[in-house]
Every structure is written in structure tokens, then in C-alpha cells.
Amino acid sequence: MTPAVRVRFAPSPTGYLHIGGARTALFNWLFARHHGGKFILRIEDTDKTRNTEEAAAAIYEGLRWLGLDWDEGPHAGGDLGPYLQSERTEIYERYLKQLQDGGHIFEDAGALRFRSPREHVLVDDIVCGKIDFDLTNPGTHPDMTIRRPDGSWIFHFVNVIDDIEMKISHVIRGEDHLSNTPKHIELYRALGAAPPHFAHIPLILNRDGSKMSKRDEGARVASYIEQGYVAEAVRNYLCLLGWSPKDNREKIEIDEVVKLFELEKINRRNAAFDLDKCFWLNGQYIAQMSLDRFIELARPFLEKADIEVSDKNYLRAVLSIVKEKIKLLSDVSEWTRYFFIEDYEFDPAAVEKVFGKAEAAERLIALRDEFTGIENWNLETLESTLKNLAQKLGCKTGDLVHPARVAVSGRSVGPSLYHMLEVMGKQRVLKRFQRMISQLGAE
């Protein structure tokens, strides 16, 4: 019988959720879901001087936003908790006594150290292959501290104990932890426990080949939420950092990734972070999502920008015509504000360019008069009326389109003019035409 798959993501709540940590959590989650196993969230909060509740909250929020639900852990419970290391001291004391009884611990200046057996340790890593670590030299491999003089625990010790206690079958983590693994295997052996399977995934590097730091653009998961990225797009992009479906596809639904995901298919090379590709994917997800989903995601950004959205039908109509223009949800307010307020600002450059010639105002007045007589205010009538007027005035269609656009929106760019006019409605459009005409002093 195949042992149950149990994996864990074990962040320290000392700062925001890093994109590298999110990728590690995602790969653990994918592996658990692929095998019908359990994904456990464990908070390694032994560093009391640096841990904050805000950082822990950011971890929970980031994982939930990405759709990485955990089966056991804070807020989810489970039979093998507590899932905060700060609440597991009694467990660590018990294992420490076991090591002391076995003669594996000695005191050094108030600290407790683990006595290395001084041997070669072979790490058979699923991603990196077999690596022989020579731990025989005390100069390059000093005896490991497991408890500081102040009584606080060292990461290496509690990490191993928690993985034993929580029956972790596979440890999937960043390659920067690979050098720690032989030390951990020494602890497993001293405790008479079988080590889990290890899989160290490639690091995420910037375009220049440097390791991605906390200060680099795109490093904070919270920044994607703030900027209006779609969670599905960011998650999709993270899947491609070290793994691929092997058919050059870039947009791939998470259910299919779960079916295809195997640790053996993780790329050995470091992953190059490309925010432009993530941005492109985001645009693809927005373009292809349903209007209902788009409205759901756009609403919070409109409300944050103090845009009144009480008329649901009008909101739906507005968002339906700007959706194709949106690449980030945070752009929604900029693309739609003028639909909802009457005192919108005019872009001075657009006004100067379009109304710099006297005939532009005259043409807007003529268009206002023609539109006033329209009874059936719809796309077809608006377009035919404008084009017929252009022919009558002997001007290009654009000579009417551009003044109309600036008049109703204050901008020179936006969705299709005829769609804008139809959605705004006759009364609003004529009022806006008049505002522009009056502002120009043309009448």
C-alpha cells in the first residue's frame, strides 16, 4: 500500500508573503492535489523578536487569494497540531530528551548542540538527483546548535521534529535549503525516524541572473492584489516557474495542472522571473473571463475609488464595453470614472488637439442638433446619423468622432464611441455635448 502523501508549507511570519514562498506553497499544493493527499500549513514562529500578527495575516490572505486551501493548519484545524511552532514547546522538549538520552547532545556556552556522527550523507533528491555530502570535517561542518542559550529553538531542529510529528511524506522546498538537508537527515537517524522524500525546487532569479530579493518588483504577493492582478493568472504564471506542460502552452487551467503535475517534471535549472509575461497572462485571463466574473472582481476597485455603482444594469453595460481594454483591475476606475460622474476633468492635451480648430466646435454643435432628433437611441442609428452628417458637412467621420469622444469623456481614448454613446443614453450625451460647447464659448 502506497503511503499517504502529506506535504507542508512552513513560512515564518516575519514579513510579507514572497512570490518564491507562494511558488513553493503552490508546488506543494499541486503535488498534494495530484495524489489526493493533504496540504498542511505550519507557521514557524519561533523567532519572537521578528514575528508579527500582520505578517501571519498576510500569509493567510495571500494563500487564500491564490486559491491554495490548506487541509490542516491555522483556521483549518487537524489532528496533528498545534500548527504554530510557538505552541509546540512540550513536543520539542520531549524529542530533546530523547536525543540527550541517546548521547547526541552536548552543552556549549549555554547553547545545546547536536553531536554530528561525522559521516557522508547521501541525499537522494527527486529534482536534484543524488548528492553525496561529506560531513566528516568539523571545520566545514560544525556541530549544529539546536537550542540557543536563551532557550529558543533553532529552525533545523524544530523543522525536523514537526515533519516527524505531522507525518510529512515529501518535503518540497527551495533549492537554497538543499545544503541543510544532510544536517536534517542526521537528526532523523539519531531519532530513529525515516526521513521524508526530498524535492528541492529551483530558485527564482531576476532577468539579470541575480536571486530575487524582497525589494525586487513583483516580489510581494500583496502587490499583485493591490494592482489588480487576477489570482488565476498569477497562479498560472507561478506554475510555469520551474514546471511546464511540455507543449509550449502558457495559459493552462489549474485543474489540468493538477492532473499533469509531477515532481520529476520540475526543471533543474533556475527559473527566470518575467513580470511582463505575468502581466500578459493577466490580460488574457481578463479578456477570456465571463462578464459576471469581471464585474465581481472590478467592483472592489470601483468602490475603493469612490465610484458610485448602485445602478447594476448601468454598471454592467459600462463594464461590458471597457472589459477588452482592461489589463489590470486597478485600471477599471480610470477607464470608467467619467461614465458615473458629470464633473469629469478634460485632458488639456486632448482638448487642444481636437478643438484647436474652430470648425471642431461647430461640428460638435451640428452633431448635437442631429442627435437631438434621434428617437431610437441605439448603435445602428447613432453610427448612421454621425456618418450621414459627416457626408453632409464634407468632413471625415473622425472629424465628428473625436470631438464627440472628448466631449462625453474628457479623453481622447476609450472604448468604441458608438457603444459609449449608447450606454450613456441620449440625455446624458446631449448634456455633455452642451457642457463642452459652453466651455469652448462656441454658443
C-alpha positions as a Python dict, from the first residue, in 0.01 Angstrom:
ca = {
    (1, 'M'): (0, 0, 0),
    (2, 'T'): (137, 343, -103),
    (3, 'P'): (189, 572, 199),
    (4, 'A'): (-40, 873, 214),
    (5, 'V'): (102, 1190, 62),
    (6, 'R'): (136, 1465, 322),
    (7, 'V'): (320, 1785, 236),
    (8, 'R'): (359, 2116, 413),
    (9, 'F'): (430, 2482, 358),
    (10, 'A'): (607, 2624, 663),
    (11, 'P'): (665, 3000, 635),
    (12, 'S'): (797, 3231, 906),
    (13, 'P'): (568, 3529, 981),
    (14, 'T'): (846, 3787, 973),
    (15, 'G'): (735, 3983, 665),
    (16, 'Y'): (504, 3969, 367),
    (17, 'L'): (442, 3655, 161),
    (18, 'H'): (721, 3643, -100),
    (19, 'I'): (648, 3525, -453),
    (20, 'G'): (908, 3250, -404),
    (21, 'G'): (728, 3128, -95),
    (22, 'A'): (398, 3136, -283),
    (23, 'R'): (550, 2924, -561),
    (24, 'T'): (675, 2674, -300),
    (25, 'A'): (328, 2660, -143),
    (26, 'L'): (173, 2614, -488),
    (27, 'F'): (401, 2323, -582),
    (28, 'N'): (323, 2152, -250),
    (29, 'W'): (-50, 2213, -304),
    (30, 'L'): (-35, 2079, -662),
    (31, 'F'): (150, 1766, -550),
    (32, 'A'): (-100, 1701, -271),
    (33, 'R'): (-399, 1753, -500),
    (34, 'H'): (-246, 1536, -776),
    (35, 'H'): (-208, 1245, -533),
    (36, 'G'): (-524, 1304, -330),
    (37, 'G'): (-307, 1383, -28),
    (38, 'K'): (-302, 1654, 239),
    (39, 'F'): (-156, 2003, 218),
    (40, 'I'): (-58, 2135, 561),
    (41, 'L'): (15, 2495, 660),
    (42, 'R'): (254, 2527, 952),
    (43, 'I'): (368, 2862, 1088),
    (44, 'E'): (731, 2863, 1204),
    (45, 'D'): (706, 3144, 1458),
    (46, 'T'): (990, 3059, 1694),
    (47, 'D'): (1165, 3393, 1629),
    (48, 'K'): (969, 3601, 1880),
    (49, 'T'): (1164, 3920, 1806),
    (50, 'R'): (1066, 3927, 1435),
    (51, 'N'): (728, 3755, 1418),
    (52, 'T'): (418, 3972, 1372),
    (53, 'E'): (47, 3902, 1353),
    (54, 'E'): (31, 4124, 1043),
    (55, 'A'): (284, 3902, 866),
    (56, 'A'): (88, 3588, 958),
    (57, 'A'): (-232, 3752, 830),
    (58, 'A'): (-55, 3838, 503),
    (59, 'I'): (41, 3472, 461),
    (60, 'Y'): (-318, 3355, 513),
    (61, 'E'): (-457, 3625, 282),
    (62, 'G'): (-204, 3556, 7),
    (63, 'L'): (-262, 3180, 8),
    (64, 'R'): (-640, 3220, 12),
    (65, 'W'): (-624, 3474, -271),
    (66, 'L'): (-424, 3227, -481),
    (67, 'G'): (-680, 2956, -406),
    (68, 'L'): (-434, 2741, -211),
    (69, 'D'): (-663, 2599, 53),
    (70, 'W'): (-489, 2403, 325),
    (71, 'D'): (-631, 2082, 473),
    (72, 'E'): (-467, 2122, 814),
    (73, 'G'): (-327, 2427, 986),
    (74, 'P'): (-433, 2759, 1140),
    (75, 'H'): (-807, 2823, 1095),
    (76, 'A'): (-848, 2472, 948),
    (77, 'G'): (-755, 2256, 1246),
    (78, 'G'): (-630, 1899, 1222),
    (79, 'D'): (-534, 1603, 1438),
    (80, 'L'): (-157, 1666, 1440),
    (81, 'G'): (-144, 2026, 1565),
    (82, 'P'): (-85, 2272, 1710),
    (83, 'Y'): (24, 2424, 1378),
    (84, 'L'): (207, 2721, 1528),
    (85, 'Q'): (558, 2629, 1646),
    (86, 'S'): (523, 2869, 1939),
    (87, 'E'): (259, 2632, 2080),
    (88, 'R'): (467, 2313, 2040),
    (89, 'T'): (734, 2359, 2309),
    (90, 'E'): (634, 2047, 2506),
    (91, 'I'): (677, 1836, 2192),
    (92, 'Y'): (1026, 1976, 2131),
    (93, 'E'): (1124, 1916, 2495),
    (94, 'R'): (1026, 1551, 2458),
    (95, 'Y'): (1239, 1499, 2148),
    (96, 'L'): (1529, 1690, 2303),
    (97, 'K'): (1526, 1448, 2597),
    (98, 'Q'): (1528, 1157, 2354),
    (99, 'L'): (1842, 1296, 2189),
    (100, 'Q'): (2002, 1368, 2527),
    (101, 'D'): (1931, 1014, 2647),
    (102, 'G'): (2095, 884, 2331),
    (103, 'G'): (2411, 1085, 2394),
    (104, 'H'): (2361, 1310, 2092),
    (105, 'I'): (2354, 1646, 2277),
    (106, 'F'): (2626, 1845, 2449),
    (107, 'E'): (2631, 2191, 2606),
    (108, 'D'): (2850, 2470, 2469),
    (109, 'A'): (2846, 2818, 2633),
    (110, 'G'): (2484, 2778, 2734),
    (111, 'A'): (2372, 2651, 2397),
    (112, 'L'): (2273, 2292, 2323),
    (113, 'R'): (2444, 2133, 2025),
    (114, 'F'): (2383, 1814, 1830),
    (115, 'R'): (2688, 1591, 1809),
    (116, 'S'): (2741, 1507, 1441),
    (117, 'P'): (2827, 1140, 1376),
    (118, 'R'): (3085, 1265, 1122),
    (119, 'E'): (2990, 1067, 814),
    (120, 'H'): (2892, 1100, 449),
    (121, 'V'): (2521, 1163, 394),
    (122, 'L'): (2366, 1077, 58),
    (123, 'V'): (2066, 1293, -30),
    (124, 'D'): (1855, 1129, -299),
    (125, 'D'): (1661, 1432, -419),
    (126, 'I'): (1368, 1392, -660),
    (127, 'V'): (1461, 1710, -850),
    (128, 'C'): (1836, 1749, -796),
    (129, 'G'): (1935, 1381, -807),
    (130, 'K'): (2176, 1200, -574),
    (131, 'I'): (2422, 1422, -388),
    (132, 'D'): (2693, 1299, -152),
    (133, 'F'): (2758, 1540, 136),
    (134, 'D'): (3082, 1493, 330),
    (135, 'L'): (3012, 1589, 692),
    (136, 'T'): (3330, 1438, 836),
    (137, 'N'): (3521, 1764, 874),
    (138, 'P'): (3427, 1972, 1183),
    (139, 'G'): (3584, 2277, 1020),
    (140, 'T'): (3334, 2280, 733),
    (141, 'H'): (3052, 2107, 921),
    (142, 'P'): (3045, 2226, 1286),
    (143, 'D'): (2816, 2060, 1537),
    (144, 'M'): (2472, 2209, 1491),
    (145, 'T'): (2311, 2427, 1757),
    (146, 'I'): (1955, 2317, 1825),
    (147, 'R'): (1876, 2543, 2121),
    (148, 'R'): (2014, 2888, 2196),
    (149, 'P'): (2133, 2997, 2543),
    (150, 'D'): (1807, 3195, 2586),
    (151, 'G'): (1606, 2874, 2543),
    (152, 'S'): (1476, 2949, 2193),
    (153, 'W'): (1483, 2672, 1934),
    (154, 'I'): (1685, 2663, 1613),
    (155, 'F'): (1498, 2615, 1285),
    (156, 'H'): (1676, 2291, 1188),
    (157, 'F'): (1565, 2104, 1499),
    (158, 'V'): (1201, 2208, 1522),
    (159, 'N'): (1159, 2173, 1146),
    (160, 'V'): (1259, 1807, 1160),
    (161, 'I'): (1052, 1735, 1472),
    (162, 'D'): (739, 1890, 1318),
    (163, 'D'): (785, 1692, 997),
    (164, 'I'): (813, 1370, 1200),
    (165, 'E'): (512, 1452, 1418),
    (166, 'M'): (296, 1565, 1125),
    (167, 'K'): (388, 1253, 924),
    (168, 'I'): (521, 1457, 631),
    (169, 'S'): (591, 1225, 337),
    (170, 'H'): (757, 1473, 99),
    (171, 'V'): (949, 1791, 176),
    (172, 'I'): (918, 2023, -125),
    (173, 'R'): (1112, 2346, -74),
    (174, 'G'): (1353, 2589, -237),
    (175, 'E'): (1693, 2475, -352),
    (176, 'D'): (1855, 2715, -104),
    (177, 'H'): (1758, 2461, 165),
    (178, 'L'): (1940, 2174, -5),
    (179, 'S'): (2261, 2231, 196),
    (180, 'N'): (2057, 2197, 519),
    (181, 'T'): (1918, 1859, 422),
    (182, 'P'): (2213, 1639, 531),
    (183, 'K'): (2201, 1802, 878),
    (184, 'H'): (1831, 1720, 895),
    (185, 'I'): (1893, 1360, 786),
    (186, 'E'): (2144, 1325, 1072),
    (187, 'L'): (1868, 1427, 1314),
    (188, 'Y'): (1620, 1181, 1162),
    (189, 'R'): (1870, 899, 1203),
    (190, 'A'): (1952, 995, 1562),
    (191, 'L'): (1581, 988, 1642),
    (192, 'G'): (1528, 655, 1467),
    (193, 'A'): (1285, 811, 1220),
    (194, 'A'): (1270, 756, 846),
    (195, 'P'): (1338, 1079, 653),
    (196, 'P'): (1073, 1201, 409),
    (197, 'H'): (1136, 1223, 35),
    (198, 'F'): (1307, 1549, -58),
    (199, 'A'): (1246, 1766, -364),
    (200, 'H'): (1435, 2095, -386),
    (201, 'I'): (1287, 2323, -649),
    (202, 'P'): (1489, 2576, -850),
    (203, 'L'): (1537, 2930, -726),
    (204, 'I'): (1357, 3224, -884),
    (205, 'L'): (1604, 3465, -1042),
    (206, 'N'): (1571, 3814, -1184),
    (207, 'R'): (1634, 3870, -1554),
    (208, 'D'): (1995, 3963, -1478),
    (209, 'G'): (2052, 3628, -1307),
    (210, 'S'): (2052, 3764, -952),
    (211, 'K'): (1846, 3595, -682),
    (212, 'M'): (1509, 3762, -641),
    (213, 'S'): (1511, 3966, -320),
    (214, 'K'): (1230, 4112, -112),
    (215, 'R'): (1292, 4456, -266),
    (216, 'D'): (1257, 4349, -629),
    (217, 'E'): (950, 4440, -832),
    (218, 'G'): (694, 4162, -821),
    (219, 'A'): (836, 4006, -504),
    (220, 'R'): (535, 4074, -279),
    (221, 'V'): (220, 3869, -335),
    (222, 'A'): (23, 4157, -179),
    (223, 'S'): (138, 4388, -461),
    (224, 'Y'): (-46, 4171, -714),
    (225, 'I'): (-365, 4201, -512),
    (226, 'E'): (-323, 4577, -482),
    (227, 'Q'): (-252, 4628, -853),
    (228, 'G'): (-550, 4427, -962),
    (229, 'Y'): (-395, 4111, -1096),
    (230, 'V'): (-632, 3817, -1129),
    (231, 'A'): (-544, 3538, -887),
    (232, 'E'): (-584, 3271, -1155),
    (233, 'A'): (-332, 3450, -1379),
    (234, 'V'): (-68, 3486, -1107),
    (235, 'R'): (-116, 3124, -1004),
    (236, 'N'): (-88, 3015, -1368),
    (237, 'Y'): (236, 3211, -1404),
    (238, 'L'): (381, 3063, -1084),
    (239, 'C'): (310, 2714, -1220),
    (240, 'L'): (544, 2793, -1511),
    (241, 'L'): (835, 2895, -1285),
    (242, 'G'): (1021, 2565, -1291),
    (243, 'W'): (750, 2346, -1443),
    (244, 'S'): (576, 2329, -1780),
    (245, 'P'): (313, 2112, -1952),
    (246, 'K'): (580, 2028, -2218),
    (247, 'D'): (369, 2156, -2511),
    (248, 'N'): (468, 2524, -2501),
    (249, 'R'): (129, 2631, -2367),
    (250, 'E'): (138, 2927, -2131),
    (251, 'K'): (-227, 2968, -2034),
    (252, 'I'): (-338, 2649, -1862),
    (253, 'E'): (-624, 2593, -1619),
    (254, 'I'): (-536, 2483, -1268),
    (255, 'D'): (-742, 2161, -1286),
    (256, 'E'): (-529, 2046, -1577),
    (257, 'V'): (-207, 2142, -1397),
    (258, 'V'): (-316, 1926, -1103),
    (259, 'K'): (-360, 1629, -1339),
    (260, 'L'): (-21, 1680, -1506),
    (261, 'F'): (193, 1788, -1210),
    (262, 'E'): (477, 1556, -1109),
    (263, 'L'): (791, 1639, -915),
    (264, 'E'): (1004, 1453, -1169),
    (265, 'K'): (897, 1708, -1433),
    (266, 'I'): (1028, 2008, -1240),
    (267, 'N'): (1307, 2179, -1429),
    (268, 'R'): (1651, 2152, -1272),
    (269, 'R'): (1754, 2500, -1395),
    (270, 'N'): (1674, 2814, -1201),
    (271, 'A'): (1354, 2990, -1305),
    (272, 'A'): (1375, 3337, -1464),
    (273, 'F'): (1111, 3577, -1334),
    (274, 'D'): (941, 3781, -1606),
    (275, 'L'): (677, 4022, -1478),
    (276, 'D'): (587, 4115, -1838),
    (277, 'K'): (475, 3757, -1904),
    (278, 'C'): (266, 3759, -1587),
    (279, 'F'): (111, 4091, -1698),
    (280, 'W'): (36, 3941, -2042),
    (281, 'L'): (-126, 3635, -1884),
    (282, 'N'): (-336, 3864, -1666),
    (283, 'G'): (-470, 4039, -1975),
    (284, 'Q'): (-555, 3701, -2128),
    (285, 'Y'): (-748, 3591, -1820),
    (286, 'I'): (-945, 3916, -1804),
    (287, 'A'): (-1025, 3905, -2176),
    (288, 'Q'): (-1150, 3547, -2157),
    (289, 'M'): (-1339, 3558, -1827),
    (290, 'S'): (-1716, 3594, -1813),
    (291, 'L'): (-1867, 3939, -1770),
    (292, 'D'): (-2019, 3833, -1437),
    (293, 'R'): (-1677, 3733, -1305),
    (294, 'F'): (-1525, 4057, -1434),
    (295, 'I'): (-1793, 4263, -1260),
    (296, 'E'): (-1735, 4072, -935),
    (297, 'L'): (-1361, 4143, -946),
    (298, 'A'): (-1395, 4504, -1065),
    (299, 'R'): (-1645, 4621, -801),
    (300, 'P'): (-1397, 4650, -510),
    (301, 'F'): (-1166, 4867, -722),
    (302, 'L'): (-1453, 5096, -819),
    (303, 'E'): (-1565, 5128, -459),
    (304, 'K'): (-1208, 5197, -347),
    (305, 'A'): (-1201, 5483, -600),
    (306, 'D'): (-1530, 5620, -454),
    (307, 'I'): (-1723, 5548, -773),
    (308, 'E'): (-2096, 5501, -711),
    (309, 'V'): (-2216, 5172, -860),
    (310, 'S'): (-2573, 5148, -732),
    (311, 'D'): (-2731, 5109, -1080),
    (312, 'K'): (-2640, 4748, -1153),
    (313, 'N'): (-2771, 4750, -1508),
    (314, 'Y'): (-2577, 5064, -1598),
    (315, 'L'): (-2263, 4924, -1431),
    (316, 'R'): (-2297, 4603, -1629),
    (317, 'A'): (-2337, 4792, -1955),
    (318, 'V'): (-2034, 5012, -1881),
    (319, 'L'): (-1806, 4724, -1782),
    (320, 'S'): (-1913, 4520, -2084),
    (321, 'I'): (-1770, 4781, -2323),
    (322, 'V'): (-1445, 4853, -2134),
    (323, 'K'): (-1359, 4493, -2045),
    (324, 'E'): (-1147, 4438, -2356),
    (325, 'K'): (-932, 4741, -2266),
    (326, 'I'): (-851, 4632, -1910),
    (327, 'K'): (-518, 4464, -1838),
    (328, 'L'): (-516, 4523, -1458),
    (329, 'L'): (-827, 4555, -1242),
    (330, 'S'): (-680, 4867, -1085),
    (331, 'D'): (-724, 5033, -1427),
    (332, 'V'): (-1103, 4992, -1415),
    (333, 'S'): (-1166, 5317, -1229),
    (334, 'E'): (-959, 5519, -1477),
    (335, 'W'): (-1142, 5367, -1774),
    (336, 'T'): (-1490, 5413, -1625),
    (337, 'R'): (-1496, 5712, -1388),
    (338, 'Y'): (-1639, 5953, -1647),
    (339, 'F'): (-1935, 5721, -1701),
    (340, 'F'): (-2050, 5780, -1343),
    (341, 'I'): (-1977, 6147, -1274),
    (342, 'E'): (-2068, 6468, -1457),
    (343, 'D'): (-1783, 6688, -1337),
    (344, 'Y'): (-1514, 6472, -1503),
    (345, 'E'): (-1195, 6652, -1598),
    (346, 'F'): (-1095, 6725, -1955),
    (347, 'D'): (-749, 6622, -2069),
    (348, 'P'): (-597, 6957, -2178),
    (349, 'A'): (-386, 6790, -2447),
    (350, 'A'): (-692, 6614, -2593),
    (351, 'V'): (-896, 6937, -2593),
    (352, 'E'): (-613, 7130, -2757),
    (353, 'K'): (-558, 6865, -3023),
    (354, 'V'): (-924, 6813, -3111),
    (355, 'F'): (-1071, 7159, -3057),
    (356, 'G'): (-768, 7361, -3165),
    (357, 'K'): (-953, 7441, -3486),
    (358, 'A'): (-1272, 7648, -3477),
    (359, 'E'): (-1466, 7410, -3706),
    (360, 'A'): (-1443, 7132, -3443),
    (361, 'A'): (-1681, 7318, -3212),
    (362, 'E'): (-1915, 7391, -3499),
    (363, 'R'): (-1919, 7025, -3593),
    (364, 'L'): (-1998, 6925, -3234),
    (365, 'I'): (-2291, 7169, -3235),
    (366, 'A'): (-2416, 7016, -3560),
    (367, 'L'): (-2382, 6666, -3416),
    (368, 'R'): (-2573, 6771, -3105),
    (369, 'D'): (-2857, 6900, -3321),
    (370, 'E'): (-2867, 6580, -3526),
    (371, 'F'): (-2859, 6358, -3216),
    (372, 'T'): (-3140, 6560, -3057),
    (373, 'G'): (-3375, 6434, -3327),
    (374, 'I'): (-3293, 6063, -3275),
    (375, 'E'): (-3586, 5864, -3137),
    (376, 'N'): (-3432, 5515, -3134),
    (377, 'W'): (-3106, 5565, -2945),
    (378, 'N'): (-2904, 5261, -3047),
    (379, 'L'): (-2571, 5168, -3209),
    (380, 'E'): (-2703, 5149, -3564),
    (381, 'T'): (-2888, 5481, -3552),
    (382, 'L'): (-2601, 5663, -3380),
    (383, 'E'): (-2348, 5542, -3634),
    (384, 'S'): (-2561, 5613, -3941),
    (385, 'T'): (-2658, 5959, -3810),
    (386, 'L'): (-2295, 6056, -3747),
    (387, 'K'): (-2174, 5925, -4083),
    (388, 'N'): (-2456, 6094, -4275),
    (389, 'L'): (-2374, 6423, -4103),
    (390, 'A'): (-2006, 6389, -4192),
    (391, 'Q'): (-2103, 6341, -4556),
    (392, 'K'): (-2334, 6643, -4544),
    (393, 'L'): (-2061, 6859, -4386),
    (394, 'G'): (-1799, 6732, -4625),
    (395, 'C'): (-1566, 6615, -4349),
    (396, 'K'): (-1418, 6285, -4239),
    (397, 'T'): (-1602, 6063, -3990),
    (398, 'G'): (-1316, 6114, -3744),
    (399, 'D'): (-1378, 6490, -3752),
    (400, 'L'): (-1702, 6418, -3566),
    (401, 'V'): (-1594, 6110, -3369),
    (402, 'H'): (-1302, 6281, -3193),
    (403, 'P'): (-1491, 6592, -3073),
    (404, 'A'): (-1777, 6370, -2955),
    (405, 'R'): (-1542, 6142, -2761),
    (406, 'V'): (-1363, 6427, -2583),
    (407, 'A'): (-1695, 6595, -2506),
    (408, 'V'): (-1853, 6290, -2338),
    (409, 'S'): (-1543, 6154, -2162),
    (410, 'G'): (-1279, 6427, -2144),
    (411, 'R'): (-1035, 6181, -2302),
    (412, 'S'): (-904, 6103, -2648),
    (413, 'V'): (-903, 5724, -2596),
    (414, 'G'): (-1162, 5478, -2473),
    (415, 'P'): (-1399, 5208, -2594),
    (416, 'S'): (-1592, 5232, -2921),
    (417, 'L'): (-1763, 5575, -2940),
    (418, 'Y'): (-2098, 5436, -3056),
    (419, 'H'): (-2102, 5186, -2769),
    (420, 'M'): (-2016, 5466, -2524),
    (421, 'L'): (-2297, 5687, -2654),
    (422, 'E'): (-2550, 5404, -2646),
    (423, 'V'): (-2463, 5309, -2287),
    (424, 'M'): (-2462, 5670, -2161),
    (425, 'G'): (-2804, 5739, -2308),
    (426, 'K'): (-2940, 6033, -2503),
    (427, 'Q'): (-2999, 6274, -2216),
    (428, 'R'): (-2653, 6231, -2064),
    (429, 'V'): (-2477, 6259, -2402),
    (430, 'L'): (-2659, 6577, -2507),
    (431, 'K'): (-2590, 6734, -2168),
    (432, 'R'): (-2219, 6656, -2206),
    (433, 'F'): (-2210, 6792, -2558),
    (434, 'Q'): (-2360, 7115, -2426),
    (435, 'R'): (-2106, 7133, -2143),
    (436, 'M'): (-1821, 7113, -2394),
    (437, 'I'): (-1982, 7368, -2628),
    (438, 'S'): (-2036, 7611, -2342),
    (439, 'Q'): (-1683, 7562, -2212),
    (440, 'L'): (-1550, 7648, -2559),
    (441, 'G'): (-1772, 7956, -2570),
    (442, 'A'): (-1899, 7838, -2906),
    (443, 'E'): (-2262, 7923, -2844),
}
